[in-house]
PDB file of C-alpha atoms in Angstrom:
ATOM      1  CA  VAL A   1     -48.702-279.336 149.063  1.00 88.00           C
ATOM      2  CA  GLN A   2     -47.972-275.671 149.589  1.00 93.00           C
ATOM      3  CA  LEU A   3     -49.466-272.833 147.595  1.00 96.00           C
ATOM      4  CA  VAL A   4     -47.994-269.352 147.761  1.00 96.00           C
ATOM      5  CA  GLU A   5     -49.730-266.404 146.122  1.00 97.00           C
ATOM      6  CA  SER A   6     -48.181-263.103 145.175  1.00 97.00           C
ATOM      7  CA  GLY A   7     -48.939-260.095 143.036  1.00 97.00           C
ATOM      8  CA  GLY A   8     -51.720-258.443 144.966  1.00 97.00           C
ATOM      9  CA  GLY A   9     -51.799-254.713 145.526  1.00 97.00           C
ATOM     10  CA  SER A  10     -53.757-251.511 145.123  1.00 98.00           C
ATOM     11  CA  VAL A  11     -54.826-250.147 141.757  1.00 98.00           C
ATOM     12  CA  GLN A  12     -57.312-247.677 140.399  1.00 98.00           C
ATOM     13  CA  ALA A  13     -60.423-248.800 138.601  1.00 98.00           C
ATOM     14  CA  GLY A  14     -59.646-249.770 135.040  1.00 98.00           C
ATOM     15  CA  GLY A  15     -56.160-250.934 135.945  1.00 98.00           C
ATOM     16  CA  SER A  16     -54.591-254.380 135.789  1.00 98.00           C
ATOM     17  CA  LEU A  17     -52.864-256.825 138.113  1.00 98.00           C
ATOM     18  CA  THR A  18     -51.425-260.288 137.652  1.00 98.00           C
ATOM     19  CA  LEU A  19     -51.534-262.746 140.525  1.00 98.00           C
ATOM     20  CA  SER A  20     -49.220-265.748 140.740  1.00 98.00           C
ATOM     21  CA  CYS A  21     -49.549-268.969 142.702  1.00 97.00           C
ATOM     22  CA  VAL A  22     -46.592-271.319 143.055  1.00 96.00           C
ATOM     23  CA  ALA A  23     -47.291-274.916 144.043  1.00 93.00           C
ATOM     24  CA  SER A  24     -44.689-277.053 145.755  1.00 88.00           C
ATOM     25  CA  GLY A  25     -44.429-280.222 147.787  1.00 84.00           C
ATOM     26  CA  ILE A  26     -46.532-282.324 145.442  1.00 74.00           C
ATOM     27  CA  THR A  27     -44.991-285.572 146.706  1.00 66.00           C
ATOM     28  CA  ASP A  28     -47.984-287.266 148.305  1.00 63.00           C
ATOM     29  CA  PRO A  29     -48.514-290.448 146.248  1.00 54.00           C
ATOM     30  CA  GLU A  30     -52.258-290.024 146.713  1.00 60.00           C
ATOM     31  CA  THR A  31     -52.138-286.612 145.099  1.00 59.00           C
ATOM     32  CA  ALA A  32     -52.373-286.543 141.344  1.00 62.00           C
ATOM     33  CA  PRO A  33     -49.478-284.666 139.700  1.00 73.00           C
ATOM     34  CA  VAL A  34     -51.751-282.577 137.542  1.00 80.00           C
ATOM     35  CA  THR A  35     -55.147-281.514 138.803  1.00 88.00           C
ATOM     36  CA  SER A  36     -57.432-278.516 138.530  1.00 93.00           C
ATOM     37  CA  MET A  37     -56.280-275.208 139.959  1.00 95.00           C
ATOM     38  CA  ALA A  38     -58.511-272.281 140.760  1.00 98.00           C
ATOM     39  CA  TRP A  39     -58.665-268.754 142.045  1.00 98.00           C
ATOM     40  CA  PHE A  40     -61.241-267.777 144.634  1.00 98.00           C
ATOM     41  CA  ARG A  41     -61.851-264.457 146.337  1.00 98.00           C
ATOM     42  CA  GLN A  42     -63.447-263.267 149.523  1.00 98.00           C
ATOM     43  CA  ALA A  43     -64.548-259.744 150.307  1.00 97.00           C
ATOM     44  CA  PRO A  44     -65.310-258.675 153.904  1.00 92.00           C
ATOM     45  CA  GLY A  45     -68.611-260.056 155.104  1.00 95.00           C
ATOM     46  CA  THR A  46     -69.096-262.325 152.105  1.00 96.00           C
ATOM     47  CA  GLU A  47     -68.626-265.973 151.287  1.00 96.00           C
ATOM     48  CA  ARG A  48     -65.535-267.124 149.428  1.00 97.00           C
ATOM     49  CA  GLU A  49     -66.478-267.362 145.758  1.00 97.00           C
ATOM     50  CA  GLY A  50     -64.905-269.002 142.769  1.00 97.00           C
ATOM     51  CA  VAL A  51     -63.370-266.729 140.153  1.00 98.00           C
ATOM     52  CA  ALA A  52     -61.637-268.964 137.619  1.00 98.00           C
ATOM     53  CA  ILE A  53     -60.635-272.581 137.144  1.00 98.00           C
ATOM     54  CA  ILE A  54     -58.048-274.177 134.901  1.00 96.00           C
ATOM     55  CA  HIS A  55     -58.739-277.856 134.383  1.00 95.00           C
ATOM     56  CA  GLU A  56     -56.364-280.780 133.863  1.00 91.00           C
ATOM     57  CA  ASP A  57     -56.787-280.523 130.096  1.00 91.00           C
ATOM     58  CA  GLY A  58     -55.923-276.827 130.131  1.00 93.00           C
ATOM     59  CA  SER A  59     -59.458-275.600 129.540  1.00 96.00           C
ATOM     60  CA  SER A  60     -60.815-272.895 131.803  1.00 97.00           C
ATOM     61  CA  ASP A  61     -64.043-271.620 133.310  1.00 97.00           C
ATOM     62  CA  TYR A  62     -64.860-268.216 134.713  1.00 98.00           C
ATOM     63  CA  ALA A  63     -67.428-266.740 137.041  1.00 98.00           C
ATOM     64  CA  ASP A  64     -69.837-264.387 135.289  1.00 98.00           C
ATOM     65  CA  PRO A  65     -68.599-261.187 137.015  1.00 97.00           C
ATOM     66  CA  VAL A  66     -65.060-261.639 135.672  1.00 98.00           C
ATOM     67  CA  ARG A  67     -65.581-263.338 132.333  1.00 98.00           C
ATOM     68  CA  GLY A  68     -63.916-261.343 129.585  1.00 98.00           C
ATOM     69  CA  ARG A  69     -61.741-259.384 132.048  1.00 98.00           C
ATOM     70  CA  PHE A  70     -59.762-262.096 133.871  1.00 98.00           C
ATOM     71  CA  THR A  71     -57.602-264.843 132.386  1.00 98.00           C
ATOM     72  CA  ILE A  72     -56.267-267.896 134.202  1.00 98.00           C
ATOM     73  CA  SER A  73     -53.177-269.632 132.864  1.00 97.00           C
ATOM     74  CA  GLN A  74     -50.243-271.818 133.896  1.00 95.00           C
ATOM     75  CA  ASP A  75     -46.587-272.197 133.034  1.00 93.00           C
ATOM     76  CA  ASN A  76     -45.452-275.209 131.026  1.00 89.00           C
ATOM     77  CA  ALA A  77     -44.508-277.143 134.168  1.00 87.00           C
ATOM     78  CA  ARG A  78     -47.972-276.446 135.545  1.00 88.00           C
ATOM     79  CA  THR A  79     -46.488-275.452 138.890  1.00 91.00           C
ATOM     80  CA  THR A  80     -47.334-271.761 138.660  1.00 94.00           C
ATOM     81  CA  THR A  81     -50.862-270.562 138.066  1.00 97.00           C
ATOM     82  CA  TYR A  82     -51.565-266.994 137.052  1.00 98.00           C
ATOM     83  CA  LEU A  83     -54.602-264.764 137.141  1.00 98.00           C
ATOM     84  CA  GLN A  84     -54.373-261.820 134.777  1.00 98.00           C
ATOM     85  CA  MET A  85     -56.939-259.244 135.859  1.00 98.00           C
ATOM     86  CA  ASN A  86     -57.813-256.409 133.484  1.00 98.00           C
ATOM     87  CA  ARG A  87     -60.313-253.579 133.641  1.00 98.00           C
ATOM     88  CA  LEU A  88     -60.506-253.960 137.402  1.00 98.00           C
ATOM     89  CA  LYS A  89     -63.535-252.625 139.250  1.00 98.00           C
ATOM     90  CA  PRO A  90     -63.981-251.598 142.899  1.00 97.00           C
ATOM     91  CA  GLU A  91     -66.185-254.660 143.381  1.00 97.00           C
ATOM     92  CA  ASP A  92     -63.175-256.850 142.569  1.00 98.00           C
ATOM     93  CA  THR A  93     -61.658-255.782 145.899  1.00 98.00           C
ATOM     94  CA  ALA A  94     -61.084-258.916 147.973  1.00 98.00           C
ATOM     95  CA  ILE A  95     -58.513-261.336 149.266  1.00 98.00           C
ATOM     96  CA  TYR A  96     -57.662-263.695 146.422  1.00 98.00           C
ATOM     97  CA  TYR A  97     -56.792-267.316 147.147  1.00 98.00           C
ATOM     98  CA  CYS A  98     -55.457-269.990 144.883  1.00 98.00           C
ATOM     99  CA  ALA A  99     -56.589-273.545 145.412  1.00 97.00           C
ATOM    100  CA  ARG A 100     -55.615-276.978 144.158  1.00 95.00           C
ATOM    101  CA  ARG A 101     -57.752-280.045 143.790  1.00 93.00           C
ATOM    102  CA  LYS A 102     -56.242-283.185 145.316  1.00 89.00           C
ATOM    103  CA  PHE A 103     -57.656-285.743 142.933  1.00 88.00           C
ATOM    104  CA  ARG A 104     -58.201-285.852 139.213  1.00 87.00           C
ATOM    105  CA  GLY A 105     -61.622-285.048 137.835  1.00 87.00           C
ATOM    106  CA  ARG A 106     -63.341-281.975 136.546  1.00 89.00           C
ATOM    107  CA  ALA A 107     -63.812-279.369 139.287  1.00 91.00           C
ATOM    108  CA  THR A 108     -66.542-276.799 139.762  1.00 94.00           C
ATOM    109  CA  MET A 109     -66.552-273.376 141.425  1.00 91.00           C
ATOM    110  CA  ASP A 110     -67.511-275.057 144.708  1.00 94.00           C
ATOM    111  CA  ARG A 111     -64.754-274.545 147.274  1.00 95.00           C
ATOM    112  CA  MET A 112     -65.414-278.081 148.539  1.00 95.00           C
ATOM    113  CA  ASP A 113     -63.877-279.388 145.306  1.00 95.00           C
ATOM    114  CA  PHE A 114     -60.469-278.091 146.414  1.00 96.00           C
ATOM    115  CA  THR A 115     -58.210-279.437 149.137  1.00 94.00           C
ATOM    116  CA  TYR A 116     -55.166-277.191 149.207  1.00 95.00           C
ATOM    117  CA  TRP A 117     -55.280-273.422 149.709  1.00 97.00           C
ATOM    118  CA  GLY A 118     -52.822-270.577 149.724  1.00 97.00           C
ATOM    119  CA  GLN A 119     -52.696-267.869 152.358  1.00 97.00           C
ATOM    120  CA  GLY A 120     -54.304-265.244 150.155  1.00 97.00           C
ATOM    121  CA  THR A 121     -53.213-261.960 148.645  1.00 98.00           C
ATOM    122  CA  GLN A 122     -55.093-258.672 148.969  1.00 98.00           C
ATOM    123  CA  VAL A 123     -56.381-256.870 145.899  1.00 98.00           C
ATOM    124  CA  THR A 124     -57.787-253.378 146.406  1.00 98.00           C
ATOM    125  CA  VAL A 125     -59.376-251.421 143.576  1.00 98.00           C
ATOM    126  CA  SER A 126     -60.188-247.784 144.186  1.00 98.00           C
ATOM    127  CA  SER A 127     -62.708-245.751 142.228  1.00 94.00           C
TER     128      SER A 127
END
């Protein structure tokens, strides 16, 4: 399974960005065709933290710092996962990673719940 993120960049505080993550190579018979996808982020000197999850049933969860500002969604084929980020703040500056769970089952914001990771895309928010 390969995950490729795009859409990062530099914006001023209050601005918006939309990240995309395209999944491919889902051919492993042990890998469920539809599983939870998530966005994580990691700022310099900090641990990678969960931002948003979209579950198998299409429901979503958000970390407290982004709830109400970020929205996770997928296309109908569920191969592309988006993260719409509004009202961005300087503290949102980080490398953003998308992640895919290998097996079915409800995931949490724990990075150990996810097997496949993208290479990351940089988001920089200036004040």
